[in-house]
């Protein structure tokens, strides 16, 4: 995460409101929460809270998906 001012975080929390309670980590990187970071590494899906590609692979190997 990047350094940010108390003013920024107050504004962020006010703007995002209760929606943050429904998010893994308390931020929505697909929205305004991306401003909390100076860089992001790794799988886009894992960052969103679910490593989707490994999950899909596992479901295919168990014949749960075509």
mmCIF file of N, CA, C and O in Angstrom, residues 8-53:
data_model
loop_
_atom_site.group_PDB
_atom_site.id
_atom_site.type_symbol
_atom_site.label_atom_id
_atom_site.label_comp_id
_atom_site.label_asym_id
_atom_site.label_seq_id
_atom_site.Cartn_x
_atom_site.Cartn_y
_atom_site.Cartn_z
ATOM 1 N N UNK A 8 -7.117 11.897 2.802
ATOM 2 C CA UNK A 8 -7.445 10.944 1.742
ATOM 3 C C UNK A 8 -8.244 9.772 2.298
ATOM 4 O O UNK A 8 -9.276 9.401 1.738
ATOM 5 N N UNK A 9 -7.785 9.178 3.386
ATOM 6 C CA UNK A 9 -8.477 7.991 3.910
ATOM 7 C C UNK A 9 -9.866 8.346 4.414
ATOM 8 O O UNK A 9 -10.813 7.576 4.221
ATOM 9 N N UNK A 10 -10.022 9.514 5.014
ATOM 10 C CA UNK A 10 -11.361 9.946 5.443
ATOM 11 C C UNK A 10 -12.290 10.082 4.240
ATOM 12 O O UNK A 10 -13.435 9.626 4.272
ATOM 13 N N UNK A 11 -11.801 10.705 3.185
ATOM 14 C CA UNK A 11 -12.584 10.870 1.968
ATOM 15 C C UNK A 11 -12.919 9.513 1.343
ATOM 16 O O UNK A 11 -14.046 9.267 0.917
ATOM 17 N N UNK A 12 -11.925 8.630 1.305
ATOM 18 C CA UNK A 12 -12.120 7.289 0.747
ATOM 19 C C UNK A 12 -13.190 6.526 1.526
ATOM 20 O O UNK A 12 -14.107 5.950 0.940
ATOM 21 N N UNK A 13 -13.090 6.523 2.845
ATOM 22 C CA UNK A 13 -14.060 5.803 3.674
ATOM 23 C C UNK A 13 -15.464 6.381 3.527
ATOM 24 O O UNK A 13 -16.440 5.638 3.464
ATOM 25 N N UNK A 14 -15.562 7.692 3.456
ATOM 26 C CA UNK A 14 -16.867 8.321 3.275
ATOM 27 C C UNK A 14 -17.467 7.961 1.914
ATOM 28 O O UNK A 14 -18.647 7.643 1.805
ATOM 29 N N UNK A 15 -16.648 8.000 0.884
ATOM 30 C CA UNK A 15 -17.138 7.713 -0.470
ATOM 31 C C UNK A 15 -17.539 6.249 -0.637
ATOM 32 O O UNK A 15 -18.548 5.948 -1.280
ATOM 33 N N UNK A 16 -16.755 5.339 -0.089
ATOM 34 C CA UNK A 16 -17.027 3.909 -0.259
ATOM 35 C C UNK A 16 -18.096 3.402 0.710
ATOM 36 O O UNK A 16 -18.814 2.461 0.397
ATOM 37 N N UNK A 17 -18.174 3.990 1.873
ATOM 38 C CA UNK A 17 -19.223 3.664 2.840
ATOM 39 C C UNK A 17 -19.287 2.199 3.238
ATOM 40 O O UNK A 17 -18.281 1.496 3.300
ATOM 41 N N UNK A 18 -20.485 1.730 3.473
ATOM 42 C CA UNK A 18 -20.726 0.373 3.963
ATOM 43 C C UNK A 18 -20.330 -0.703 2.956
ATOM 44 O O UNK A 18 -20.147 -1.862 3.330
ATOM 45 N N UNK A 19 -20.166 -0.334 1.687
ATOM 46 C CA UNK A 19 -19.749 -1.306 0.668
ATOM 47 C C UNK A 19 -18.423 -1.966 1.040
ATOM 48 O O UNK A 19 -18.171 -3.101 0.658
ATOM 49 N N UNK A 20 -17.583 -1.249 1.773
ATOM 50 C CA UNK A 20 -16.291 -1.814 2.165
ATOM 51 C C UNK A 20 -16.444 -3.037 3.055
ATOM 52 O O UNK A 20 -15.569 -3.887 3.093
ATOM 53 N N UNK A 21 -17.555 -3.135 3.763
ATOM 54 C CA UNK A 21 -17.785 -4.292 4.638
ATOM 55 C C UNK A 21 -18.049 -5.558 3.843
ATOM 56 O O UNK A 21 -17.966 -6.660 4.384
ATOM 57 N N UNK A 22 -18.335 -5.429 2.569
ATOM 58 C CA UNK A 22 -18.605 -6.580 1.708
ATOM 59 C C UNK A 22 -17.404 -6.969 0.862
ATOM 60 O O UNK A 22 -17.530 -7.782 -0.048
ATOM 61 N N UNK A 23 -16.240 -6.386 1.148
ATOM 62 C CA UNK A 23 -15.061 -6.593 0.311
ATOM 63 C C UNK A 23 -13.961 -7.303 1.085
ATOM 64 O O UNK A 23 -13.703 -6.977 2.241
ATOM 65 N N UNK A 24 -13.300 -8.219 0.403
ATOM 66 C CA UNK A 24 -12.127 -8.858 0.980
ATOM 67 C C UNK A 24 -11.069 -7.786 1.187
ATOM 68 O O UNK A 24 -10.752 -7.036 0.283
ATOM 69 N N UNK A 25 -10.537 -7.677 2.392
ATOM 70 C CA UNK A 25 -9.500 -6.694 2.673
ATOM 71 C C UNK A 25 -10.003 -5.293 2.950
ATOM 72 O O UNK A 25 -9.230 -4.416 3.299
ATOM 73 N N UNK A 26 -11.291 -5.046 2.762
ATOM 74 C CA UNK A 26 -11.839 -3.722 3.016
ATOM 75 C C UNK A 26 -11.545 -2.711 1.926
ATOM 76 O O UNK A 26 -11.551 -1.517 2.176
ATOM 77 N N UNK A 27 -11.274 -3.185 0.740
ATOM 78 C CA UNK A 27 -11.060 -2.282 -0.389
ATOM 79 C C UNK A 27 -11.572 -2.950 -1.661
ATOM 80 O O UNK A 27 -11.713 -4.156 -1.724
ATOM 81 N N UNK A 28 -11.857 -2.145 -2.654
ATOM 82 C CA UNK A 28 -12.294 -2.662 -3.961
ATOM 83 C C UNK A 28 -11.280 -2.198 -4.992
ATOM 84 O O UNK A 28 -11.360 -1.087 -5.492
ATOM 85 N N UNK A 29 -10.322 -3.059 -5.276
ATOM 86 C CA UNK A 29 -9.258 -2.695 -6.204
ATOM 87 C C UNK A 29 -9.813 -2.442 -7.606
ATOM 88 O O UNK A 29 -9.200 -1.731 -8.394
ATOM 89 N N UNK A 30 -10.977 -2.975 -7.907
ATOM 90 C CA UNK A 30 -11.593 -2.736 -9.210
ATOM 91 C C UNK A 30 -12.279 -1.375 -9.263
ATOM 92 O O UNK A 30 -12.791 -0.974 -10.301
ATOM 93 N N UNK A 31 -12.275 -0.660 -8.174
ATOM 94 C CA UNK A 31 -12.875 0.670 -8.116
ATOM 95 C C UNK A 31 -11.905 1.666 -7.512
ATOM 96 O O UNK A 31 -10.697 1.635 -7.760
ATOM 97 N N UNK A 32 -12.429 2.513 -6.688
ATOM 98 C CA UNK A 32 -11.632 3.586 -6.081
ATOM 99 C C UNK A 32 -10.492 3.062 -5.206
ATOM 100 O O UNK A 32 -9.486 3.726 -5.008
ATOM 101 N N UNK A 33 -10.618 1.845 -4.710
ATOM 102 C CA UNK A 33 -9.589 1.260 -3.849
ATOM 103 C C UNK A 33 -8.241 1.091 -4.507
ATOM 104 O O UNK A 33 -7.227 0.955 -3.828
ATOM 105 N N UNK A 34 -8.194 1.087 -5.821
ATOM 106 C CA UNK A 34 -6.908 0.968 -6.513
ATOM 107 C C UNK A 34 -5.984 2.132 -6.136
ATOM 108 O O UNK A 34 -4.763 1.998 -6.166
ATOM 109 N N UNK A 35 -6.554 3.248 -5.717
ATOM 110 C CA UNK A 35 -5.747 4.398 -5.309
ATOM 111 C C UNK A 35 -4.968 4.154 -4.025
ATOM 112 O O UNK A 35 -4.077 4.926 -3.683
ATOM 113 N N UNK A 36 -5.295 3.089 -3.311
ATOM 114 C CA UNK A 36 -4.582 2.766 -2.074
ATOM 115 C C UNK A 36 -3.208 2.155 -2.341
ATOM 116 O O UNK A 36 -2.397 2.036 -1.432
ATOM 117 N N UNK A 37 -2.945 1.777 -3.564
ATOM 118 C CA UNK A 37 -1.736 1.024 -3.897
ATOM 119 C C UNK A 37 -0.824 1.793 -4.832
ATOM 120 O O UNK A 37 -1.282 2.508 -5.722
ATOM 121 N N UNK A 38 0.468 1.591 -4.656
ATOM 122 C CA UNK A 38 1.438 2.168 -5.582
ATOM 123 C C UNK A 38 1.793 1.167 -6.676
ATOM 124 O O UNK A 38 2.271 1.546 -7.736
ATOM 125 N N UNK A 39 1.569 -0.116 -6.426
ATOM 126 C CA UNK A 39 1.761 -1.165 -7.430
ATOM 127 C C UNK A 39 1.021 -2.417 -6.960
ATOM 128 O O UNK A 39 0.737 -2.584 -5.778
ATOM 129 N N UNK A 40 0.723 -3.265 -7.908
ATOM 130 C CA UNK A 40 0.040 -4.522 -7.619
ATOM 131 C C UNK A 40 0.749 -5.618 -8.406
ATOM 132 O O UNK A 40 1.003 -5.455 -9.595
ATOM 133 N N UNK A 41 1.069 -6.709 -7.734
ATOM 134 C CA UNK A 41 1.727 -7.844 -8.373
ATOM 135 C C UNK A 41 0.884 -9.086 -8.167
ATOM 136 O O UNK A 41 0.194 -9.213 -7.162
ATOM 137 N N UNK A 42 0.954 -9.996 -9.108
ATOM 138 C CA UNK A 42 0.261 -11.262 -8.957
ATOM 139 C C UNK A 42 -0.988 -11.349 -9.809
ATOM 140 O O UNK A 42 -1.266 -10.504 -10.645
ATOM 141 N N UNK A 43 -1.747 -12.393 -9.558
ATOM 142 C CA UNK A 43 -2.951 -12.673 -10.319
ATOM 143 C C UNK A 43 -4.042 -11.643 -10.031
ATOM 144 O O UNK A 43 -4.386 -11.389 -8.878
ATOM 145 N N UNK A 44 -4.592 -11.092 -11.085
ATOM 146 C CA UNK A 44 -5.685 -10.131 -10.946
ATOM 147 C C UNK A 44 -6.838 -10.735 -10.144
ATOM 148 O O UNK A 44 -7.395 -10.096 -9.260
ATOM 149 N N UNK A 45 -7.187 -11.982 -10.431
ATOM 150 C CA UNK A 45 -8.308 -12.627 -9.744
ATOM 151 C C UNK A 45 -8.002 -12.877 -8.271
ATOM 152 O O UNK A 45 -8.868 -12.716 -7.416
ATOM 153 N N UNK A 46 -6.769 -13.267 -7.958
ATOM 154 C CA UNK A 46 -6.393 -13.487 -6.560
ATOM 155 C C UNK A 46 -6.451 -12.179 -5.784
ATOM 156 O O UNK A 46 -6.873 -12.150 -4.628
ATOM 157 N N UNK A 47 -6.035 -11.109 -6.425
ATOM 158 C CA UNK A 47 -6.090 -9.798 -5.775
ATOM 159 C C UNK A 47 -7.533 -9.416 -5.478
ATOM 160 O O UNK A 47 -7.835 -8.819 -4.451
ATOM 161 N N UNK A 48 -8.447 -9.788 -6.358
ATOM 162 C CA UNK A 48 -9.866 -9.504 -6.132
ATOM 163 C C UNK A 48 -10.468 -10.391 -5.054
ATOM 164 O O UNK A 48 -11.581 -10.159 -4.616
ATOM 165 N N UNK A 49 -9.740 -11.419 -4.616
ATOM 166 C CA UNK A 49 -10.210 -12.243 -3.502
ATOM 167 C C UNK A 49 -10.440 -13.694 -3.834
ATOM 168 O O UNK A 49 -10.765 -14.487 -2.958
ATOM 169 N N UNK A 50 -10.271 -14.103 -5.107
ATOM 170 C CA UNK A 50 -10.488 -15.495 -5.482
ATOM 171 C C UNK A 50 -9.527 -15.852 -6.608
ATOM 172 O O UNK A 50 -9.586 -15.250 -7.679
ATOM 173 N N UNK A 51 -8.630 -16.810 -6.374
ATOM 174 C CA UNK A 51 -7.725 -17.228 -7.446
ATOM 175 C C UNK A 51 -8.492 -18.028 -8.493
ATOM 176 O O UNK A 51 -8.494 -19.258 -8.500
ATOM 177 N N UNK A 52 -9.169 -17.330 -9.375
ATOM 178 C CA UNK A 52 -10.127 -17.929 -10.304
ATOM 179 C C UNK A 52 -9.512 -18.949 -11.253
ATOM 180 O O UNK A 52 -10.080 -20.028 -11.464
ATOM 181 N N UNK A 53 -8.373 -18.648 -11.844
ATOM 182 C CA UNK A 53 -7.797 -19.580 -12.811
ATOM 183 C C UNK A 53 -7.405 -20.918 -12.171
ATOM 184 O O UNK A 53 -7.759 -21.975 -12.714
#
